[in-house]
XYZ file of C-alpha atoms in Angstrom:
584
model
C 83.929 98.607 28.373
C 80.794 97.686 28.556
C 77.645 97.044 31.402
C 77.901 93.656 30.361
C 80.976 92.749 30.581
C 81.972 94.488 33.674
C 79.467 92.131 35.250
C 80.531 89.657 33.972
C 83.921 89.850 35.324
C 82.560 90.867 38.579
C 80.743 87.633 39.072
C 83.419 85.608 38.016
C 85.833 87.216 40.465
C 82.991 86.039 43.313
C 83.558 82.472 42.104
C 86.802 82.052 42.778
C 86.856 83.468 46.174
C 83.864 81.105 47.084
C 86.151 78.349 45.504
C 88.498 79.394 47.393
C 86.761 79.298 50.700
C 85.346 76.323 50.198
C 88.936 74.924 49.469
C 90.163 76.461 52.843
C 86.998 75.332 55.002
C 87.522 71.487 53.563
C 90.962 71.542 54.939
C 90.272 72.953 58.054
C 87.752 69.697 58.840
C 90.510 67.431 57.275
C 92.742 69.012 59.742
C 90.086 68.877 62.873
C 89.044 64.784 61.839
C 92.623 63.830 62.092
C 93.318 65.545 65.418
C 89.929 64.273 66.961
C 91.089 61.251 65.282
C 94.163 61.224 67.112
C 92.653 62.098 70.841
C 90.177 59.206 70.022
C 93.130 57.113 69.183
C 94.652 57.825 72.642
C 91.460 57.677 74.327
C 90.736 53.981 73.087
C 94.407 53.167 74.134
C 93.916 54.758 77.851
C 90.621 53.018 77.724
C 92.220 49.186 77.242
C 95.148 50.120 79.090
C 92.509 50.987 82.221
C 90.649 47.740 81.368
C 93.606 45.138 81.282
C 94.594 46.635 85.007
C 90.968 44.685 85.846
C 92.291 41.672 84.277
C 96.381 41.528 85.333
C 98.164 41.319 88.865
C 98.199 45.455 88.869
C 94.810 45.588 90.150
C 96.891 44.165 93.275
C 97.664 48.149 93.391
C 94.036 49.110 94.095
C 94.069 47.080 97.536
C 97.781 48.432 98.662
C 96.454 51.866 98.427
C 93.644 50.824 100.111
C 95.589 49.832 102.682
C 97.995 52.638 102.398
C 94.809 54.837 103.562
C 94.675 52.441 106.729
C 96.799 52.734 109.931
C 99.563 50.334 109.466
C 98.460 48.955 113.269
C 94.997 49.801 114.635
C 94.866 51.509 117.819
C 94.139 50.551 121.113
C 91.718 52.765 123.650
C 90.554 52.547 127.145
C 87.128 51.445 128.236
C 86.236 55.166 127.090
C 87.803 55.513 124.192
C 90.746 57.612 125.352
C 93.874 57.030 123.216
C 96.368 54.665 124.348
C 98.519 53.140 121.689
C 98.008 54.454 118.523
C 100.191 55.193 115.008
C 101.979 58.624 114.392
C 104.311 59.783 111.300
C 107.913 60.626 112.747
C 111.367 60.555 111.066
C 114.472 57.933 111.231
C 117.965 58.718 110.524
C 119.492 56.767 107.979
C 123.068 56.601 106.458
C 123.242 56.815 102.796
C 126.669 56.480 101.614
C 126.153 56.672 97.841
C 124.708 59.488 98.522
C 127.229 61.992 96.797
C 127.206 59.471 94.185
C 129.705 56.365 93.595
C 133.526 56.734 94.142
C 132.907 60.030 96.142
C 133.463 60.553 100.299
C 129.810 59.789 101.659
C 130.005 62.617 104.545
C 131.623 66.714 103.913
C 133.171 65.698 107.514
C 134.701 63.898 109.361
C 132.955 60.444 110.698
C 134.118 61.466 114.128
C 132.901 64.818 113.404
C 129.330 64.397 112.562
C 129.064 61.598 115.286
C 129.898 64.516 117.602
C 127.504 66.750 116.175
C 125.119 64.605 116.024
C 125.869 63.670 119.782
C 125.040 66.774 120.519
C 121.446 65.928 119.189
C 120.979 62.963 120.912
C 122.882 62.625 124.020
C 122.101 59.527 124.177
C 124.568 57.874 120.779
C 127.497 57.061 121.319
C 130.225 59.054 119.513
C 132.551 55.933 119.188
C 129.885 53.846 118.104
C 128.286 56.116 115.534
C 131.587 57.193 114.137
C 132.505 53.285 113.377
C 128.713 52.862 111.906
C 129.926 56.162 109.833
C 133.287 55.318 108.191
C 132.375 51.443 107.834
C 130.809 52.967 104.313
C 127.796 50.550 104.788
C 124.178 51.789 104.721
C 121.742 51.895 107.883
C 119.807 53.243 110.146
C 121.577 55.407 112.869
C 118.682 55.885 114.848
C 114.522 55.436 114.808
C 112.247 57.639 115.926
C 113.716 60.933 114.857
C 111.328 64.044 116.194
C 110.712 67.010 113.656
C 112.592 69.246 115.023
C 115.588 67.029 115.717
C 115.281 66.166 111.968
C 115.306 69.865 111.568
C 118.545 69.673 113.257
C 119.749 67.186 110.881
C 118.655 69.073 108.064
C 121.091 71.918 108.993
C 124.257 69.724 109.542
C 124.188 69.808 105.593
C 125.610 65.934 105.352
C 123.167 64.417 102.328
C 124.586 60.868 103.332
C 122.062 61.409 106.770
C 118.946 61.005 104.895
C 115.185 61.120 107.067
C 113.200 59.181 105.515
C 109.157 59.299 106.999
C 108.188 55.758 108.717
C 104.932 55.635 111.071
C 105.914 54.756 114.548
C 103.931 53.518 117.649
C 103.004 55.968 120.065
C 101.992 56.050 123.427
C 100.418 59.301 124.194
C 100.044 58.483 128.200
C 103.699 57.325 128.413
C 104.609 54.573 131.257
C 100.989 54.540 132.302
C 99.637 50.806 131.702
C 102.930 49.693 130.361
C 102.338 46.292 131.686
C 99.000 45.949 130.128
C 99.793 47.486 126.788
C 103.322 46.177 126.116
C 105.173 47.872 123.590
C 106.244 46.499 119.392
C 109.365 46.800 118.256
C 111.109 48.251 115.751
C 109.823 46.066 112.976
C 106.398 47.191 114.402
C 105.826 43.822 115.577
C 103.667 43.206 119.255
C 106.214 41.928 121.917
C 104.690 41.986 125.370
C 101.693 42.507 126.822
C 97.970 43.591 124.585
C 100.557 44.786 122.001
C 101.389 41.075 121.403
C 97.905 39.146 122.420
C 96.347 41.236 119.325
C 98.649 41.495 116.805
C 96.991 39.744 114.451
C 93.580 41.484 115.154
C 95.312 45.252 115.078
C 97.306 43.790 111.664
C 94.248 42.708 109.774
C 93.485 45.179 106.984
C 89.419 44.623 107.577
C 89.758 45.551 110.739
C 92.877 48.004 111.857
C 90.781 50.880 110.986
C 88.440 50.021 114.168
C 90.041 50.577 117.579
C 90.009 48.340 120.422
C 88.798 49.472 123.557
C 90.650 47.322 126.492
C 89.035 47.100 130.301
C 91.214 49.296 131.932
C 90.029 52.682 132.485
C 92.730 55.327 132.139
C 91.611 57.122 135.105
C 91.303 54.591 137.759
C 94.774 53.087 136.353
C 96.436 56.713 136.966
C 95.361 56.662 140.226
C 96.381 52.732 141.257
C 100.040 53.894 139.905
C 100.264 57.104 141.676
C 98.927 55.882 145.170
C 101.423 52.600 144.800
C 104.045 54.530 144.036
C 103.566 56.830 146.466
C 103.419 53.888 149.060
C 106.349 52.306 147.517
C 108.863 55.131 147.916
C 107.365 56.181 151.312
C 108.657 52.256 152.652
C 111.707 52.126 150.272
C 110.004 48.930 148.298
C 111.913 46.869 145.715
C 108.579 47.309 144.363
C 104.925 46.920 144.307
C 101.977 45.642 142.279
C 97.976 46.281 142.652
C 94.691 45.434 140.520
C 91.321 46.718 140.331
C 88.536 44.301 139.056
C 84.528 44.281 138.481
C 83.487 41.423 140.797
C 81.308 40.881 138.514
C 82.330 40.376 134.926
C 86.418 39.738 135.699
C 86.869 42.743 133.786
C 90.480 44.705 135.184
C 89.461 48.437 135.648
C 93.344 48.805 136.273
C 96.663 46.427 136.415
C 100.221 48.291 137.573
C 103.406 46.342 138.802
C 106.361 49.318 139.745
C 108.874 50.311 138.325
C 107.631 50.903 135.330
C 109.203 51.150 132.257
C 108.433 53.605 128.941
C 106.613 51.874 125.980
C 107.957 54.773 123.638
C 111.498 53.813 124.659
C 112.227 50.443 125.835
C 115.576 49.855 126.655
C 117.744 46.658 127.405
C 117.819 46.704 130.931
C 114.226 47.148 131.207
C 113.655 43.727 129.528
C 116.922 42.002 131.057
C 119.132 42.583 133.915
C 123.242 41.629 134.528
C 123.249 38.539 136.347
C 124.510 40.356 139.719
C 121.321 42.258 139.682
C 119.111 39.098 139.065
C 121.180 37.074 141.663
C 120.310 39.559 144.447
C 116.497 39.296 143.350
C 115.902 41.952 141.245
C 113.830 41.725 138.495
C 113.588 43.722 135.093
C 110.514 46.618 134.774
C 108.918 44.919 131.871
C 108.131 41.864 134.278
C 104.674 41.569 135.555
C 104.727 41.614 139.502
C 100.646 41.202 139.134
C 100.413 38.317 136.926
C 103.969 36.419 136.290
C 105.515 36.576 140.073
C 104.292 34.331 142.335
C 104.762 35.137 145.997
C 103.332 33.148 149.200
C 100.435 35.528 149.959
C 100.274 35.113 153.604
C 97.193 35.981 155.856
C 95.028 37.334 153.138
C 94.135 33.352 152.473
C 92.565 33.024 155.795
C 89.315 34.653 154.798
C 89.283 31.651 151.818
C 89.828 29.013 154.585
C 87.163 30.522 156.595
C 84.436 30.518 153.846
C 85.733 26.909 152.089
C 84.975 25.545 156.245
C 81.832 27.477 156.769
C 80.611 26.384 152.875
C 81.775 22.526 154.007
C 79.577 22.964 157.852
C 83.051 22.811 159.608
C 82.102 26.635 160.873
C 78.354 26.916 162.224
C 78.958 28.762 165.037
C 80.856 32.138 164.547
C 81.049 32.052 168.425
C 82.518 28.976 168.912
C 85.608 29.223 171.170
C 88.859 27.913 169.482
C 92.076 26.774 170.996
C 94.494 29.350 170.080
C 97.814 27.505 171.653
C 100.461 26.760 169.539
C 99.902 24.024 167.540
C 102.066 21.025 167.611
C 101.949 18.934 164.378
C 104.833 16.791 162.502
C 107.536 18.139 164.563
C 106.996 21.459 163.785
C 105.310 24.224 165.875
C 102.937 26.700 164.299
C 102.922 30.513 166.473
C 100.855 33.539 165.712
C 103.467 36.904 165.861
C 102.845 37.248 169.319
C 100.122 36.233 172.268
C 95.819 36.451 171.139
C 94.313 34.839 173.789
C 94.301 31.373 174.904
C 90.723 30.624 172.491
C 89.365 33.060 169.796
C 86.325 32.792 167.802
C 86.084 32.917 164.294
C 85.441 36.820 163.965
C 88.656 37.289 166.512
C 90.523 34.991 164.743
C 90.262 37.230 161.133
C 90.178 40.692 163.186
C 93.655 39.903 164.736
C 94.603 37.611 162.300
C 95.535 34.404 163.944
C 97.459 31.364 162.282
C 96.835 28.977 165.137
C 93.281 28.928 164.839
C 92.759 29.576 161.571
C 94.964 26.015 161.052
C 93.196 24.425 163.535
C 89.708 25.415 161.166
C 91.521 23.534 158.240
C 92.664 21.134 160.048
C 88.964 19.903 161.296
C 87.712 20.667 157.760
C 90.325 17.935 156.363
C 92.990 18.674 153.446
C 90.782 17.678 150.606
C 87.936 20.524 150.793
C 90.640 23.459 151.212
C 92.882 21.593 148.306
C 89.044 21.584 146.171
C 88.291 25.056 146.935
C 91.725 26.856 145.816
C 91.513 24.647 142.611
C 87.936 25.843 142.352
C 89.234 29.472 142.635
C 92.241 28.500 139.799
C 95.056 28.592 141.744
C 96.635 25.586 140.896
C 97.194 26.862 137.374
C 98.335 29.838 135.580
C 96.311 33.223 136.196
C 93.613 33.747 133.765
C 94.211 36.468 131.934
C 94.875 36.950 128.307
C 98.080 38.671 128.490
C 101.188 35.846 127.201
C 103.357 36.761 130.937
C 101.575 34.393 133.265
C 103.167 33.046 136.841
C 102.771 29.029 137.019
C 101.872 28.877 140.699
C 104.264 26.443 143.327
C 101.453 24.027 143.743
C 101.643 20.814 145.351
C 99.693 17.762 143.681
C 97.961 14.776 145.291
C 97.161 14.430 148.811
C 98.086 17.192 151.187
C 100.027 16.118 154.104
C 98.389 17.456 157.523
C 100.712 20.343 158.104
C 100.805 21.364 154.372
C 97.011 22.255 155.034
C 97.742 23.701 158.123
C 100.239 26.271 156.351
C 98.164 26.661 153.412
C 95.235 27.523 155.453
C 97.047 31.155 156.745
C 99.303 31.102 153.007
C 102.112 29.726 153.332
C 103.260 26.843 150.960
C 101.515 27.906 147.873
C 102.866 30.374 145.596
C 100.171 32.344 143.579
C 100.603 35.877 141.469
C 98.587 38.865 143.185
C 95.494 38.600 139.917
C 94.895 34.811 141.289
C 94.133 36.199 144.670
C 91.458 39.109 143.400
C 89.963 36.720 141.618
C 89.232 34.678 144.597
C 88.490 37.650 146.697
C 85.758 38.616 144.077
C 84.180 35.022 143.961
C 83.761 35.437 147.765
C 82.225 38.665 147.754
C 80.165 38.802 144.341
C 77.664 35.340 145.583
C 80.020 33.040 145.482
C 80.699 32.864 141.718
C 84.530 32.745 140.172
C 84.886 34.106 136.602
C 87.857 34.472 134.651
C 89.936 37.768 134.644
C 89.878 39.987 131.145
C 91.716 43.019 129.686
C 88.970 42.928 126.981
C 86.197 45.481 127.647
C 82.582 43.165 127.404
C 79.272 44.763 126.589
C 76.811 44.858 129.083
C 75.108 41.423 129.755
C 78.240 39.448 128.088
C 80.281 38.641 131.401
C 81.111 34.715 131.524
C 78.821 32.781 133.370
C 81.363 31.531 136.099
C 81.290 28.793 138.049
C 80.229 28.363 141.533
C 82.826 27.986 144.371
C 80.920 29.095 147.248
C 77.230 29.794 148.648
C 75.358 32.576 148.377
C 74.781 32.671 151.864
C 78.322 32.137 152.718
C 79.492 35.424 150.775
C 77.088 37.194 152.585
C 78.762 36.080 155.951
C 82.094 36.856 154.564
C 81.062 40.132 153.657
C 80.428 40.791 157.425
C 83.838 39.976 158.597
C 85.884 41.252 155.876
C 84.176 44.676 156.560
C 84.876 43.968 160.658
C 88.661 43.251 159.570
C 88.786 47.027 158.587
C 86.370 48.451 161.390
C 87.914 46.852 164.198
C 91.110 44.755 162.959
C 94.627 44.857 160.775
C 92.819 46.538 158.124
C 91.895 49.448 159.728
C 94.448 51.888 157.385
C 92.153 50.951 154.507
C 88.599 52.379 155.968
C 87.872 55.124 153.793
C 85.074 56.466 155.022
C 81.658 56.660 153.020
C 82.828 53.443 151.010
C 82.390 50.646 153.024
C 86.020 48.496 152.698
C 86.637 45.545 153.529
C 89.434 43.503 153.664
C 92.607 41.499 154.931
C 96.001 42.141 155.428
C 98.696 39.536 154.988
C 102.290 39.498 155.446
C 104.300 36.665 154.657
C 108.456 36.117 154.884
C 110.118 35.209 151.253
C 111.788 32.414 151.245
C 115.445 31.889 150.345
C 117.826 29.523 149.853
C 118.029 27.949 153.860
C 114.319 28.848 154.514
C 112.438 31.908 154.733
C 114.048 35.126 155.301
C 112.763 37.086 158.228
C 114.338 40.302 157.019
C 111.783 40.143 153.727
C 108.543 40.134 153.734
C 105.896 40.266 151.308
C 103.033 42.715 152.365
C 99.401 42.546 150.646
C 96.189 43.881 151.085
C 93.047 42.557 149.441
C 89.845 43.975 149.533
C 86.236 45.201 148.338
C 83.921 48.032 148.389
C 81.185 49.101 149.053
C 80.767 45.695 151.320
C 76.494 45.664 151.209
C 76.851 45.486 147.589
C 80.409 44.760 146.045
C 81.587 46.302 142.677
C 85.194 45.975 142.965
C 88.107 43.727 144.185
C 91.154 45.819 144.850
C 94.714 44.168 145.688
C 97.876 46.438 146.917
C 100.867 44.605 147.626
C 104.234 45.556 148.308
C 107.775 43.960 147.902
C 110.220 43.772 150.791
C 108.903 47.305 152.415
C 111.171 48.869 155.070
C 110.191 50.065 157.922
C 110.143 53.850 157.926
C 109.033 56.882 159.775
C 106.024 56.584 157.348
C 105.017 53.055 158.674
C 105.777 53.962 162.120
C 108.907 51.567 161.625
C 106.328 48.785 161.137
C 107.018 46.539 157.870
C 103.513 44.678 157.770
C 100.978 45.190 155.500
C 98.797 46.703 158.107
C 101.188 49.743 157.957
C 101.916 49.817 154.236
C 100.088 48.119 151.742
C 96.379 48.719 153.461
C 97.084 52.690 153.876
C 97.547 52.450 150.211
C 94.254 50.951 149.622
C 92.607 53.607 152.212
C 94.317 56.339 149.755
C 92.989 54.552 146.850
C 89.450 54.318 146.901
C 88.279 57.382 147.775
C 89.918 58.513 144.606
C 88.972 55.991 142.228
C 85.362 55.299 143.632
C 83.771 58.192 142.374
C 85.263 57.425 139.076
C 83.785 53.919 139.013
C 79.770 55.269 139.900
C 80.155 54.292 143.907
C 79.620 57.617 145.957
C 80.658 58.246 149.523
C 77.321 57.386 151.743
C 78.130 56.944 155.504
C 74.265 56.176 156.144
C 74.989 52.755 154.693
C 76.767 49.472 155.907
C 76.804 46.109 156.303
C 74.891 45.233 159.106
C 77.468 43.491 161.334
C 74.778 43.993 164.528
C 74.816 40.217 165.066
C 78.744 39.575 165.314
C 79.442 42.990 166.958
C 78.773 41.732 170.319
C 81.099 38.443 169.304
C 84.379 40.612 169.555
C 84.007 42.319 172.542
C 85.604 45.829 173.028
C 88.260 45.755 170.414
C 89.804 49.604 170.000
């Protein structure tokens, strides 16, 4: 063979297999169009699927996971910020019976035996009861608010038909602490007493459950008002007790307790109702509010009102005037102080020992209609105001006041008013004369209610003086905590029953102030039906029960509240001093 035609071959040979390449490399992009083709083709159909959720109900879906991100109930803080109702993930127990599938026994045991065994769990279910809820067949819960490790405990019984499904649950991390303010949901999650039910709607709203809500109350100060009334409860074997703290000044409550208490995190029946024997003999259930929904006759602590309304109306000029301190004979009825005063007292005498005869004799020369104007002034011919939905409707008489009616009024007796109506007198006569409306809101600085004015300036003042001399020299000793300046008034007043009042029960109050030269706080202790014990010296008036718990009380919360012990500061009581005489 030739050069020439070996070439020739040669070159034709590199044809083909560039033929052939080129064959290979135009199927490979045919192949690589059509798959591109095909991802575009998805693409565009992801694309309009993605756009029509713009345009159709399913971009409802955006907003519920919105508000899936949100607590289902926004929480609710103290004036600080500490935690006091707020949302946690837990467990519930729930009966599935299908859950073995259709036609098969729902449980591997027994219904008895898994009631047992899960009575054993929670002490508290009833076997019988659980055991019918078991072999009825029908699905339901068997319990809410199942802990982890309970549902851990669950877990290893090995029944699938007790399923734990995850719910959220309200929580209250401080327990029975301001129960009565906070009030508890139920298990729905729906607000049923107390802040829990004046803001449902507010912690509800998806714009704005995300944001807490900082009530009045300050944790501390209400830890302290609970411990020191229960601690005076107990000591005079109480049926119970109630007692406020309030800023004279705005109305806002720096702490609201009425004992017993009851849990939040577990509220049972008897806490919201009791068995009519119970109610019959005057019990009441622990999710009632003694502060703001009982009305009692408050007793003596209304003579420092009728002192002020008569020294505001002109009636009382002279603090040294001599008054008739007999018995006073009116409508066929005599009026007594507990035991002998003196035959005349003046006005600082009469509020140091505490003296109905002369204090009805005051009202009585004032006239019924400036006392009647000055209590409605204060509010205490209507319900309390406060914004919880429990509120007392006070035994008030309308129209004209007959002339013994303002006698007994004048020392309390005859009206009926809840404990928060009479600190939020007690601040309008120590803050300048001004009443403003109790709130469990906290307010910004500068945004307290203007109030209204029930009293002079210069009249406070004066009744500054003797409410401090009530605890220097007077009933209200018990309550002088030294370095804070207390004043105050005891008052203890019979209940009344079915054939009149009952001497054997008495309600015992103190309300007070501090520091007297320049009042921040109202603070109200009261007790119901105390005994006397070897802690009251056997005594059952408030002078040797509720005021010790007031004296107890301040010193602990005052420092709290920015008001330091300073004994080189007082009211200057230098001109009534030498009205009283020696007085131990």
């Amino acid at each position: 063979m030739n050069a020439v035609s070996v070439s020739t071959t040669i070159s034709a040979g590199r044809a083909d297999r560039v033929t052939e390449r080129r064959s290979l490399l135009l199927v490979a992009r045919q192949r690589i169009l059509l798959v591109a083709s095909g991802f575009a083709l998805v693409a565009m159909v992801a694309l309009i699927k993605i756009g029509s959720f713009g345009f159709s109900e399913r971009a409802i879906a955006a907003t519920t996971l919105e508000e899936a991100l949100l607590p289902p109930r926004g929480e609710l803080t103290d004036r600080n910020g500490y935690p006091l109702a707020r949302a946690f993930p837990a467990y519930a127990l729930w009966f599935d019976p299908t859950a073995l599938g259709e036609g098969e026994a729902p449980l591997v045991r027994s219904p008895r035996e898994v009631a047992v065994r899960l009575n054993a769990i929670f002490p508290e279910m009833d076997i019988e009861v659980t055991a019918a809820k078991l072999a009825s067949g029908r699905a339901g819960y068997l319990r809410r608010r199942v802990l982890p490790e309970d549902a851990e405990r669950i877990h290893d019984l090995g029944e699938p038909a007790l399923n734990l499904p995850q719910e959220t649950e309200r929580h209250y991390p401080q327990g029975s602490l301001g129960a009565h303010v906070l009030g508890y949901v139920d298990r729905d999650g729906i607000g049923r007493a107390g802040m829990e039910r004046v803001l449902e709607e507010r912690l509800t709203d998806p714009d704005l459950r995300d944001h807490p809500v900082a009530l009045s109350i300050d944790m501390r100060v209400q830890g302290a008002l609970e411990d020191e009334l229960r601690r005076g409860m107990l000591a005079v074997d109480a049926k119970g007790a109630a007692g406020i703290v309030l800023d004279v000044d705005t109305g806002e409550v720096m702490a609201l307790a009425s004992l017993p208490e009851y849990d939040p995190n577990k509220v049972v029946a008897h806490d919201l109702m009791l068995p009519d024997e119970e109610a019959a003999e005057g019990g009441v259930p622990k999710a009632f509010n003694r502060v703001t929904n009982q009305v009692y006759e408050l007793g003596s602590t209304f003579k420092p009102l009728t002192v002020a309304a008569a020294i505001d109306a002109g009636v009382v000029r002279d603090l040294g005037r001599p008054w008739n301190a007999a018995p006073v004979q009116v409508q066929g009825r005599t009026l007594r102080d507990s035991h002998f005063l003196g035959n005349s007292l003046n006005v600082p005498q009469t509020l140091i020992h505490s003296s109905n005869t002369v204090t009805a004799r005051i009202a009585d020369e004032m006239g019924q209609a400036r006392l009647q104007r000055t209590l409605v002034d204060l509010g205490m011919s209507e319900r309390p105001y406060i914004e919880l939905p429990g509120r007392g409707k006070p035994i008030w008489e309308g129209g004209k006041w007959s002339r013994i009616k303002n006698m007994t009024v004048s020392y309390g007796h005859g009206v009926a008013v809840t404990p928060l109506h009479l600190a939020s007198a007690y601040a309008a006569m120590v803050n300048g004369g001004l009443w403003r409306p109790a709130t469990l809101n906290r307010l910004d600085p500068g945004k307290a209610p203007k109030g209204r004015r029930v009293f002079k300036e210069s009249t406070s003042s004066r009744m500054r003086q003797l409410l401090r001399m009530i605890t220097i020299y007077g009933t209200g000793k018990k309550a002088d905590a030294p370095g804070y300046r207390v004043g105050g008034k005891t008052g203890s007043a019979e209940k009344p029953g079915v054939r009149g009042y009952r001497e054997s029960s008495l309600i015992s109050t103190f309300a007070a102030a501090f520091p007297m030269d320049k009042p921040r706080y109202v603070v109200v202790a009261m007790l119901d039906e105390p005994r006397g014990t070897t802690a009251s010296s056997f005594q059952r008036t408030a002078a040797w029960n509720a005021a010790p718990i007031v004296g107890q009380l301040v010193p602990r919360i005052g420092p709290l509240l920015g008001v330091q012990p300073d004994t080189g500061h007082d009211v200057d009581i230098s001109d009534l001093k030498p009205l009283v005489g020696d007085v131990d």
